[in-house]
mmCIF file of C-alpha atoms in Angstrom:
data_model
loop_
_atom_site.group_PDB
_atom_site.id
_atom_site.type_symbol
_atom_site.label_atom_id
_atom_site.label_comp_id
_atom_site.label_asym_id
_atom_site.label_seq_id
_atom_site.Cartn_x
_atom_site.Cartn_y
_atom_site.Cartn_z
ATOM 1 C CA UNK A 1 26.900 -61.427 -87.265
ATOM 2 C CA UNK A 2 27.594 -65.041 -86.848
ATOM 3 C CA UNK A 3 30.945 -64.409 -85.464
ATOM 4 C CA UNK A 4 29.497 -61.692 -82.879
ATOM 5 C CA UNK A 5 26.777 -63.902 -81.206
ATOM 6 C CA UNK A 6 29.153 -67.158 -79.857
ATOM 7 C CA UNK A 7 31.259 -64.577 -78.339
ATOM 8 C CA UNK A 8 28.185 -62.301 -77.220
ATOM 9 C CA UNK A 9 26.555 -65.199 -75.254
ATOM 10 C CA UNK A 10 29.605 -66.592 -73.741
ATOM 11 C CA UNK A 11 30.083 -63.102 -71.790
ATOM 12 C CA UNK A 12 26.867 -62.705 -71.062
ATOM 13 C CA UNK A 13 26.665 -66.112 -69.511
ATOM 14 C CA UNK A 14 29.775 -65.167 -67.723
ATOM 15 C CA UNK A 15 27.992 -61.884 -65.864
ATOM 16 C CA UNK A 16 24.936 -64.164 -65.033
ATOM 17 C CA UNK A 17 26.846 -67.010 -63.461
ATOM 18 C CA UNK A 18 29.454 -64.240 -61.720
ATOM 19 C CA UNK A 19 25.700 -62.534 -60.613
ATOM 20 C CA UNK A 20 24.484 -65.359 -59.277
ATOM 21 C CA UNK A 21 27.510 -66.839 -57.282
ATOM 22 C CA UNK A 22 27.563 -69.724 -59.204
ATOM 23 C CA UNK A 23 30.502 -71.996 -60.189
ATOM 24 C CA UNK A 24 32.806 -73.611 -58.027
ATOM 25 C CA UNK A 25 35.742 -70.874 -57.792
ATOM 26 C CA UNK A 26 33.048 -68.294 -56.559
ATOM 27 C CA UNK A 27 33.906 -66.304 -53.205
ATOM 28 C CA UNK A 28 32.453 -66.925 -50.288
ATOM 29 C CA UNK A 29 30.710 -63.551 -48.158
ATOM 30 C CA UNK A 30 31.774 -63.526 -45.114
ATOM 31 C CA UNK A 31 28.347 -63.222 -42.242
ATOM 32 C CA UNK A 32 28.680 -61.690 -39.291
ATOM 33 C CA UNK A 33 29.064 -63.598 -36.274
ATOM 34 C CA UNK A 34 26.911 -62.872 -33.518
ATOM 35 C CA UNK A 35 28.282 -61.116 -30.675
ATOM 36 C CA UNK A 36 28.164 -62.419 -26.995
ATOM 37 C CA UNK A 37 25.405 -61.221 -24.733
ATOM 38 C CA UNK A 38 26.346 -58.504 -22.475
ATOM 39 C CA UNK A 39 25.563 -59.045 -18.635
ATOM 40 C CA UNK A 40 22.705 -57.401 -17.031
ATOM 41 C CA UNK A 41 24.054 -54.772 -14.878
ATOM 42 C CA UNK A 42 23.395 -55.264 -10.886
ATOM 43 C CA UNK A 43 20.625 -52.898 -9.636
ATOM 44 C CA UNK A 44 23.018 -50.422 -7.057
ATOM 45 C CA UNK A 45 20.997 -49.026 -4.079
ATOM 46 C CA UNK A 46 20.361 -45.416 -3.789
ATOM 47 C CA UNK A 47 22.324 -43.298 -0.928
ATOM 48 C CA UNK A 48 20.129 -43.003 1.984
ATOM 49 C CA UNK A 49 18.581 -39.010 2.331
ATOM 50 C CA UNK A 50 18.538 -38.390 5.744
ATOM 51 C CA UNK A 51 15.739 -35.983 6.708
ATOM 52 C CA UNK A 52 16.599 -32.344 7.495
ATOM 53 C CA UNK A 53 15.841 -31.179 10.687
ATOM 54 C CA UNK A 54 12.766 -29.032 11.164
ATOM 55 C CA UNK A 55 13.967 -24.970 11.113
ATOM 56 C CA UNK A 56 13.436 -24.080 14.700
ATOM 57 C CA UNK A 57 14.055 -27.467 16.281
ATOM 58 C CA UNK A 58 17.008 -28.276 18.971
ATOM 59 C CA UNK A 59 19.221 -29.742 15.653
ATOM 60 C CA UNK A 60 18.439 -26.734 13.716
ATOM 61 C CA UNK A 61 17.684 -23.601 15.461
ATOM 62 C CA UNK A 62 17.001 -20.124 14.585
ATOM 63 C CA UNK A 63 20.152 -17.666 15.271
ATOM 64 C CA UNK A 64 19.755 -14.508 17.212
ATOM 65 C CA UNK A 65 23.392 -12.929 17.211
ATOM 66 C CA UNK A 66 24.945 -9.793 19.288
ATOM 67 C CA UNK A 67 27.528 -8.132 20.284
ATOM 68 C CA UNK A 68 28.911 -9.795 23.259
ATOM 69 C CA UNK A 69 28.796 -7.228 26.508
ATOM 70 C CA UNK A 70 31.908 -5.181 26.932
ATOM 71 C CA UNK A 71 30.622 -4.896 31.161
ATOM 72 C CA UNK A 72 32.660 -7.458 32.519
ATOM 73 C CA UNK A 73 29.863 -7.689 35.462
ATOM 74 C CA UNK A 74 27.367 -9.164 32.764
ATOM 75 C CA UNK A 75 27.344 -13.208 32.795
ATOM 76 C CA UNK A 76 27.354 -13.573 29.204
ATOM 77 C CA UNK A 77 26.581 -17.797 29.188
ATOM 78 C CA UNK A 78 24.580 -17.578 31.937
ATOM 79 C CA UNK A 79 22.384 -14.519 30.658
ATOM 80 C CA UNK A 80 22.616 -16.148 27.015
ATOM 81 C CA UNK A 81 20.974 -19.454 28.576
ATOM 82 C CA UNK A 82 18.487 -18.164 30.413
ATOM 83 C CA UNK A 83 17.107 -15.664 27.336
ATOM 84 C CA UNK A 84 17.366 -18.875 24.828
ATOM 85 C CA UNK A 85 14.823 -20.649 27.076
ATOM 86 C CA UNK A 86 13.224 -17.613 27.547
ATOM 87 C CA UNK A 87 12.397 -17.015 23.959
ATOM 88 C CA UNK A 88 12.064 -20.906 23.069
ATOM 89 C CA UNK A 89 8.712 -20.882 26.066
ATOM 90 C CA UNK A 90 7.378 -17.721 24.231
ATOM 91 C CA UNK A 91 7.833 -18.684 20.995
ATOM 92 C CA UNK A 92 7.579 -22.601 21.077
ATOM 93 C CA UNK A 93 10.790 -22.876 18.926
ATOM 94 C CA UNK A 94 14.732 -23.119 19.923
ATOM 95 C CA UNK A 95 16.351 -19.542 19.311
ATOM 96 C CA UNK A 96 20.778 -19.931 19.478
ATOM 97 C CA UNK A 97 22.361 -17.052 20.818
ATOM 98 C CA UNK A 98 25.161 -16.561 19.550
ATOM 99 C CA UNK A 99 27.593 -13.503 21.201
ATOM 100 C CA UNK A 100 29.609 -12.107 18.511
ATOM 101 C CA UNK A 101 32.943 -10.376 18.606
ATOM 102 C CA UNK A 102 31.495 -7.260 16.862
ATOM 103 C CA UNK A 103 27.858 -5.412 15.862
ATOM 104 C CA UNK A 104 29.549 -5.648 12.270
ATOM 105 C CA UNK A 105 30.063 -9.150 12.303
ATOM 106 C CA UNK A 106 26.610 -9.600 13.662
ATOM 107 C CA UNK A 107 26.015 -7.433 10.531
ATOM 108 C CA UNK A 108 27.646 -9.831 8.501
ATOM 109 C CA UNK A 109 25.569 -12.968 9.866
ATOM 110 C CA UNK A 110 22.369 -11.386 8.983
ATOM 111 C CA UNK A 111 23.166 -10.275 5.606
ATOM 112 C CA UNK A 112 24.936 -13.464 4.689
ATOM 113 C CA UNK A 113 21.562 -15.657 5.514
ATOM 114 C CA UNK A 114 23.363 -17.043 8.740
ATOM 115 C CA UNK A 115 20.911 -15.032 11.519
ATOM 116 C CA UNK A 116 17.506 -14.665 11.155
ATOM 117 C CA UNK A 117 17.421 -12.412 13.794
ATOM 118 C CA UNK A 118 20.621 -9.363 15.086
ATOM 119 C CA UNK A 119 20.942 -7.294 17.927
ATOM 120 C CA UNK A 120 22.759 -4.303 16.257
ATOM 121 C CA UNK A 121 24.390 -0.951 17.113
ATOM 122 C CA UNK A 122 23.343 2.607 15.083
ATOM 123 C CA UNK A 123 25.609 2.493 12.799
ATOM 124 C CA UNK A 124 25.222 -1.209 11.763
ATOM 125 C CA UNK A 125 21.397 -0.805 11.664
ATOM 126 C CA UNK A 126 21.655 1.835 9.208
ATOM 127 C CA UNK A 127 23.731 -0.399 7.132
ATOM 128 C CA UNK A 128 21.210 -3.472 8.038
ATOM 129 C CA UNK A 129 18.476 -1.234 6.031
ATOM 130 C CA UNK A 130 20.301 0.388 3.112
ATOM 131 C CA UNK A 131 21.791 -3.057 2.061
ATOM 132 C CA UNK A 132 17.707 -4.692 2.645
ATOM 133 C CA UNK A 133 18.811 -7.187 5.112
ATOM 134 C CA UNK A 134 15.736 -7.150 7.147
ATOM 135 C CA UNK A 135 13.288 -4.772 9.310
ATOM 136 C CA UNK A 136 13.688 -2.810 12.260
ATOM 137 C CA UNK A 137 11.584 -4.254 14.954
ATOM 138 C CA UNK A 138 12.715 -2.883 18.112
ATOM 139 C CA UNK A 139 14.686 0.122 19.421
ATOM 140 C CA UNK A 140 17.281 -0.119 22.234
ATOM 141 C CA UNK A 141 16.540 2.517 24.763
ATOM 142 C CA UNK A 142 18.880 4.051 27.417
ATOM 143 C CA UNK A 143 19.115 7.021 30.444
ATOM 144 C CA UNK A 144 16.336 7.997 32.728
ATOM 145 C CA UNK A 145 14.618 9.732 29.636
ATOM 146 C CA UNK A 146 14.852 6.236 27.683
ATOM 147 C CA UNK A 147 15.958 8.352 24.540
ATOM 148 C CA UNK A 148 16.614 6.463 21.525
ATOM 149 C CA UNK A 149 19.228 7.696 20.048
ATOM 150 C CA UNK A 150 21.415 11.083 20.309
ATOM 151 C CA UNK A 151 21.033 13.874 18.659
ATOM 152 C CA UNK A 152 23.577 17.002 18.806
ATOM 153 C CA UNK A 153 22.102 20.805 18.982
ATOM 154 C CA UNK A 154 24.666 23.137 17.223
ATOM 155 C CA UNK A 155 24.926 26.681 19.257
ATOM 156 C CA UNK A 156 26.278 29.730 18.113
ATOM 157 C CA UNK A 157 26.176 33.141 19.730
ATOM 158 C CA UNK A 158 24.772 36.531 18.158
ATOM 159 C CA UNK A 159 24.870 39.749 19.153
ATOM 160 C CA UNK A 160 28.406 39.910 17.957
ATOM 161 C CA UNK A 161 30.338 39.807 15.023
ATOM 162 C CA UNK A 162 31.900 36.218 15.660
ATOM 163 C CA UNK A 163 28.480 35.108 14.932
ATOM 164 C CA UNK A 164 27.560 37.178 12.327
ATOM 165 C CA UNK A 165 26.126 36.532 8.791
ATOM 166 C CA UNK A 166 25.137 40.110 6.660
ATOM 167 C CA UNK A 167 21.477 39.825 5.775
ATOM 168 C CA UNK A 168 21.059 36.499 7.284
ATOM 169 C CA UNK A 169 17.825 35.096 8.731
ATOM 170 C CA UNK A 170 17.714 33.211 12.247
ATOM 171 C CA UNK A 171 17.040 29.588 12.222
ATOM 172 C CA UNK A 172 16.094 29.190 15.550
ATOM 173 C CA UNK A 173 14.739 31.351 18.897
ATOM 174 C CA UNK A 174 17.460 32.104 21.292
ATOM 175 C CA UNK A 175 17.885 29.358 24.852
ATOM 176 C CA UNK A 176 19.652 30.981 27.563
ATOM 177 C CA UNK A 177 19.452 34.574 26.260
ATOM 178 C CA UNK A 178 20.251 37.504 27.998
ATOM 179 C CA UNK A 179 19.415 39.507 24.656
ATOM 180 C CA UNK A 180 16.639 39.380 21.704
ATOM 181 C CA UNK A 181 19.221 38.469 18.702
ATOM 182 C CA UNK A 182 18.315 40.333 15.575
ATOM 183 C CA UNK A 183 18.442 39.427 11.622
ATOM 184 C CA UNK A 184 21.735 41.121 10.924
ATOM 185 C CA UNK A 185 23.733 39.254 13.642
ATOM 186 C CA UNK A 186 22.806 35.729 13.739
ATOM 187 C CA UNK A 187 24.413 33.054 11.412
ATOM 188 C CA UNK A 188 21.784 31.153 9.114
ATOM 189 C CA UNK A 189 23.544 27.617 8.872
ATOM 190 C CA UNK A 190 26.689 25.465 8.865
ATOM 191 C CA UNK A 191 27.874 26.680 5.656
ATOM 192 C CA UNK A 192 28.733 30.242 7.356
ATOM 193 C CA UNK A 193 31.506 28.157 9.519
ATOM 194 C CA UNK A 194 33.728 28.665 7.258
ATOM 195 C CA UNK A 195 37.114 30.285 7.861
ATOM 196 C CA UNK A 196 36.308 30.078 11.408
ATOM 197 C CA UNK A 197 36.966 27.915 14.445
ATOM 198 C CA UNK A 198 34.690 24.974 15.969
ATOM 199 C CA UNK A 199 35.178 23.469 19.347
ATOM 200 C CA UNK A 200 34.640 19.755 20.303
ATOM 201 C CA UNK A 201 35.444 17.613 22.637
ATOM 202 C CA UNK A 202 39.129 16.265 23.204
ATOM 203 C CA UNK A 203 37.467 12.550 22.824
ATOM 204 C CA UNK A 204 35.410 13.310 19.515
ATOM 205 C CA UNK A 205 32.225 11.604 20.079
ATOM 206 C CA UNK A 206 29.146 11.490 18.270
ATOM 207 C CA UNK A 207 27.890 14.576 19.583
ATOM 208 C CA UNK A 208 30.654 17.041 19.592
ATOM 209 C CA UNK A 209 32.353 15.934 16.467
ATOM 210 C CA UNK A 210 30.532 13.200 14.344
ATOM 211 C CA UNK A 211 27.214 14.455 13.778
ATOM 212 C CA UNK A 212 27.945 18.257 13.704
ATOM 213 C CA UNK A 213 30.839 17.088 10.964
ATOM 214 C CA UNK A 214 27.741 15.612 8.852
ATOM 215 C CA UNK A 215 25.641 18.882 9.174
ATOM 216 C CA UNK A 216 28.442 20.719 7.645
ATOM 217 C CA UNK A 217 28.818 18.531 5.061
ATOM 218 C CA UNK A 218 25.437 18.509 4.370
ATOM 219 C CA UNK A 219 25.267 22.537 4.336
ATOM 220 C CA UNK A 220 28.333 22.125 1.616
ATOM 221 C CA UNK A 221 31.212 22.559 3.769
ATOM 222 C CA UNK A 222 33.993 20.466 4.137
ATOM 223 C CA UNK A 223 34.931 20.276 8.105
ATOM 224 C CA UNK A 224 38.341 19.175 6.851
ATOM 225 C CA UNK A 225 39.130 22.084 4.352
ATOM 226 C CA UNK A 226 36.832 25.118 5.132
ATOM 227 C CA UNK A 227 36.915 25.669 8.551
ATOM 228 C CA UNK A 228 39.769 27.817 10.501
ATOM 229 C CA UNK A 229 40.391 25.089 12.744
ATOM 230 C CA UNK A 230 39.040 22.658 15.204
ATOM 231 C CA UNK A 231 39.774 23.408 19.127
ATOM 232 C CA UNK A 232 40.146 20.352 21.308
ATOM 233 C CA UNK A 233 38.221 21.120 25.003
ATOM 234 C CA UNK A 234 38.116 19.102 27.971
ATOM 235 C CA UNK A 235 34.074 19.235 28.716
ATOM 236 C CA UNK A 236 31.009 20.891 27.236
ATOM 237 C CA UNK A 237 30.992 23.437 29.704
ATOM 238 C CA UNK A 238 34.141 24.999 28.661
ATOM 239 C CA UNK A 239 33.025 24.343 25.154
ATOM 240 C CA UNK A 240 29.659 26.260 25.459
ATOM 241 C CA UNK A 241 31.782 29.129 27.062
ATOM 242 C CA UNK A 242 34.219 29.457 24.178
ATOM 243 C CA UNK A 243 31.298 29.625 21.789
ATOM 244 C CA UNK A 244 30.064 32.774 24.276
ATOM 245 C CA UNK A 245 33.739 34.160 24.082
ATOM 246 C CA UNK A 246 33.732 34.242 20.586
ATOM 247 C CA UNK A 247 36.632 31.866 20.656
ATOM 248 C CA UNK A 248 34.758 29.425 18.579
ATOM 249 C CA UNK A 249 31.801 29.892 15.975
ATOM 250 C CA UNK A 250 29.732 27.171 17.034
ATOM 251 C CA UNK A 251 30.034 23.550 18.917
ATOM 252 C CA UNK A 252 27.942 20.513 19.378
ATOM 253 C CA UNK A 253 25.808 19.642 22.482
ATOM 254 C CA UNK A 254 23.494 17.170 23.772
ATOM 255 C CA UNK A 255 19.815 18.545 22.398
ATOM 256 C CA UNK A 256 18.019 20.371 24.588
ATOM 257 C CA UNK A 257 20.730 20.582 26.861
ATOM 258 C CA UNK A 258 21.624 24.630 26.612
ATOM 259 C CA UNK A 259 19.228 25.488 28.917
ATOM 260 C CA UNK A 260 21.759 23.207 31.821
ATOM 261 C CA UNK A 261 24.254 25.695 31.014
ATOM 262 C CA UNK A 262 25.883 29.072 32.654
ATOM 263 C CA UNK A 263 28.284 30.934 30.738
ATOM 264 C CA UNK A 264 29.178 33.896 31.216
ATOM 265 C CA UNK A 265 27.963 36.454 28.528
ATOM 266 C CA UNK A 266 29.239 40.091 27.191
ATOM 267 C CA UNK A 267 26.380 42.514 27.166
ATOM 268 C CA UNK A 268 24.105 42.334 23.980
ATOM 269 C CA UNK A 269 25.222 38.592 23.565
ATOM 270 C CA UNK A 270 23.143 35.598 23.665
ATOM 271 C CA UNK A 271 23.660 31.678 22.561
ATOM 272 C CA UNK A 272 21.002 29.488 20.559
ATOM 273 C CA UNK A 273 20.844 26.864 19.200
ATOM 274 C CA UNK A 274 21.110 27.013 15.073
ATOM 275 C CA UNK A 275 20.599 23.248 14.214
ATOM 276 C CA UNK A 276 19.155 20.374 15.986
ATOM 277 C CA UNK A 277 20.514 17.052 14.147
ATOM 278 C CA UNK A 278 18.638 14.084 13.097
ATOM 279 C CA UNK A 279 19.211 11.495 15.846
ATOM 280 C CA UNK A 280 21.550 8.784 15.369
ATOM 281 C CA UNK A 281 20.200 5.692 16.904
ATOM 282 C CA UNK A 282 21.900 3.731 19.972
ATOM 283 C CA UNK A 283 20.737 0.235 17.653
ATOM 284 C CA UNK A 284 17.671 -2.817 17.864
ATOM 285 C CA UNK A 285 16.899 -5.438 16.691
ATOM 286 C CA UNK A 286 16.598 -6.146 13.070
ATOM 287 C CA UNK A 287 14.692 -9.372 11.672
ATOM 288 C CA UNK A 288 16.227 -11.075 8.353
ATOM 289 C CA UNK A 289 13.077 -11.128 5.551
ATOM 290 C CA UNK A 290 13.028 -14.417 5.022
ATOM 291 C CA UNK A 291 11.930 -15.145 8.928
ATOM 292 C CA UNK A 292 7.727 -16.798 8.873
ATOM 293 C CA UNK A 293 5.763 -13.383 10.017
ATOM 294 C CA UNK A 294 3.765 -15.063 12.825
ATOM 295 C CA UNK A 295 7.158 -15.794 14.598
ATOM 296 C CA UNK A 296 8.683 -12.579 13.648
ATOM 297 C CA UNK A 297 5.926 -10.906 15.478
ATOM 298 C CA UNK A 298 5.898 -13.850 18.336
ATOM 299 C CA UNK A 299 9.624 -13.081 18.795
ATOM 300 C CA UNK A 300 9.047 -9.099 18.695
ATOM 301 C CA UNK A 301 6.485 -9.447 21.419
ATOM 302 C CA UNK A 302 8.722 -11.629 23.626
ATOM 303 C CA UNK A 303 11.287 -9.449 23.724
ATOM 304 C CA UNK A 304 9.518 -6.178 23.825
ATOM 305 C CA UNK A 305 8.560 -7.267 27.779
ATOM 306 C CA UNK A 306 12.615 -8.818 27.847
ATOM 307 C CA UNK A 307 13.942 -10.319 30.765
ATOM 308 C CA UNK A 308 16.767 -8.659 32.687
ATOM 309 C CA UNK A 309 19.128 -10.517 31.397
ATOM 310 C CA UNK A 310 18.198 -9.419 27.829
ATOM 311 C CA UNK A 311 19.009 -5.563 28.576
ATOM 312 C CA UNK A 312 22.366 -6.902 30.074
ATOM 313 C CA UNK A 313 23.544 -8.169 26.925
ATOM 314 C CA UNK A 314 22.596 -5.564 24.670
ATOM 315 C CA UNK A 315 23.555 -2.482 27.205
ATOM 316 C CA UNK A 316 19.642 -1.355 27.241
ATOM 317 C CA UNK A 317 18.178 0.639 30.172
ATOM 318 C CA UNK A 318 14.495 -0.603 28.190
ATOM 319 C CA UNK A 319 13.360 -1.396 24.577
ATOM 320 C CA UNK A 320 10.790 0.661 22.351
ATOM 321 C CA UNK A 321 8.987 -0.305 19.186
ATOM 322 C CA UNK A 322 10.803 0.526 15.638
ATOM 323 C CA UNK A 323 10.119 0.858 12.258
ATOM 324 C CA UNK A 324 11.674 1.329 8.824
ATOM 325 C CA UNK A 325 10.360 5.183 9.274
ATOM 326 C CA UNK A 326 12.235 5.808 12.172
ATOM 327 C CA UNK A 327 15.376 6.261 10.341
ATOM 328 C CA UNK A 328 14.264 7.878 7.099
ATOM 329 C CA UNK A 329 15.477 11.686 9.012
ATOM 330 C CA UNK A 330 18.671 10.686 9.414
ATOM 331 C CA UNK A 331 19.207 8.598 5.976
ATOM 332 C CA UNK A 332 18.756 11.496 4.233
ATOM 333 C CA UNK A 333 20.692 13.137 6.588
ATOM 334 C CA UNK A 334 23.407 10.886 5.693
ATOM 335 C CA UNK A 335 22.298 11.551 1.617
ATOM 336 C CA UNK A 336 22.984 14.827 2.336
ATOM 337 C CA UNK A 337 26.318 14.666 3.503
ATOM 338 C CA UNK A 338 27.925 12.035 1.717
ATOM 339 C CA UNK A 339 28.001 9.609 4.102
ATOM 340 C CA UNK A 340 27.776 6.001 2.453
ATOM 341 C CA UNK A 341 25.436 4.017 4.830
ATOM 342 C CA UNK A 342 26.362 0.434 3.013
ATOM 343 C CA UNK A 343 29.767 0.540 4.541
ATOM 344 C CA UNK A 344 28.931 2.789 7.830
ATOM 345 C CA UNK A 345 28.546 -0.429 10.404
ATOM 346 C CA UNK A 346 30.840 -3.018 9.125
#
């Protein structure tokens, strides 16, 4: 025990004076040294926000885009001028009119958010409203009757067998008859075309070929496939005489137009007129949603009274009021048949 404690008290001294930094071979700790102050960064000035224009204003104006004229009589700046100040007195805000090379890339502007307002044929108008680029506002209007659009009725004669359907019903009371057709000898609709020949014109036009096509394909037959064949005529007077001859099961006319008409007709025989198509429209004006209502219908009403120079440029004899519910006939016309109205105008 006596040997235990000398040695006992000599370590512990040792811890205590190693604890406590003592004695003269002790390491020294190391402090950190304070670092240098960093700079205060220099305030930098903001980049200067230079005010938008006012939407409307001469910097930024609202675009109206068209078709430019195909009549190489029409003064296209001139007429463009004079309808921009035109609109900009009537409306109190600067319309741009901008001539386009197309009515599909006048479609494009409008859809794409680059137009607020589009002067646009049929077929791009249709297109306008199935893809919800804006509403119908105005309808272009053309011919001493200021029709709207065209419409085609398809004839066909009975009294024969040419223009016979077993058991069928007539569709429509016979124009131009020389005899009463009855139930057994009158063909029903499009769909009995088939295996037979149709006449059009030479030039197919939206009449004789393009909207008769669609009534066929909306009856279920495929123009292409199912009929005979298609004979190419000069006029629609030689056309409405095949269709009397027999030569040709049906063909398409101007509606309303059979009565202007004088073929010559076997006994027994008469023509009428079996279908009277939706009309497709000549165009307007359609009006991008996003465009303030109280200048949508300031700009409606200035160019529902339109200057000269505005029926110039879009080929107009007069305008007429439109709306969405003008077309619904012929969209579902075009449901019908097949015909994809998001691609028709562009």
């Amino acid at each position: 025990m006596t040997r235990i404690r000398p040695v006992f008290i000599l370590l512990i001294s040792g811890l205590l004076l190693a604890a406590c930094g003592g004695g003269g071979n002790a390491t020294p700790i190391a402090t950190t040294r304070p670092g240098s102050p960093s700079p205060t960064p220099l305030s930098t000035a903001l980049p200067t926000i230079i005010p938008q224009a006012q939407l409307g204003s001469l910097d930024r104006p609202f675009h109206l885009v068209m078709a430019a004229p195909t009549d190489n009589a029409v003064n296209s700046d001139l007429d463009t001028a004079l309808l921009a100040a035109y609109l900009q007195n009537q409306t109190g805000v600067t319309v741009a009119i901008d001539l386009l090379a197309s009515s599909g890339d006048a479609l494009h502007q409008l859809c794409g958010g680059d137009a607020a307002f589009a002067w646009l044929d049929g077929a791009a108008l249709l297109t306008a409203l199935d893809k919800g680029c804006g509403t119908p506002a105005l309808k272009i209007a053309r011919g001493t009757d200021l029709s709207t659009g065209v419409k085609a009725d398809l004839i066909v004669r009975v009294g024969s067998p040419i223009a016979s359907a077993a058991n069928a019903t007539p569709s429509a009371t016979p124009i131009n008859a020389k005899a009463t057709p009855t139930a057994a000898n009158a063909i029903s609709n499009a769909a009995s075309f088939k295996g037979r020949d149709f006449c059009r014109l030479v030039d197919p036009d939206a009449v004789s070929w393009i909207l008769p096509a669609l009534a066929m394909r909306a009856a279920g037959l495929n123009p292409a496939n199912d009929l005979k064949g298609v004979k190419l005529l000069p006029d629609s007077a030689l056309m409405v005489q095949a269709v009397a001859d027999g030569i040709c099961v049906s063909a398409g006319i101007p509606a309303g137009s059979l009565n202007s008409f004088s073929p010559t007709l076997p006994p027994g025989v008469s023509l009428v007129v079996m279908q009277t198509t939706p009309e497709l429209p000549f165009g307007g004006l359609v009006i991008a949603s996003n465009v303030p209502r109280a200048l949508a219908d300031s700009l409606t009403t200035a160019l529902a009274d339109p200057p000269d120079t505005q029926l110039a440029l879009i080929a107009a004899d007069s305008v007429a009021p439109a709306s969405t519910s003008d077309y619904a006939d012929f969209q579902r016309f075009a449901l019908a048949a097949r015909l994809n109205l998001n691609t028709l105008g562009q």
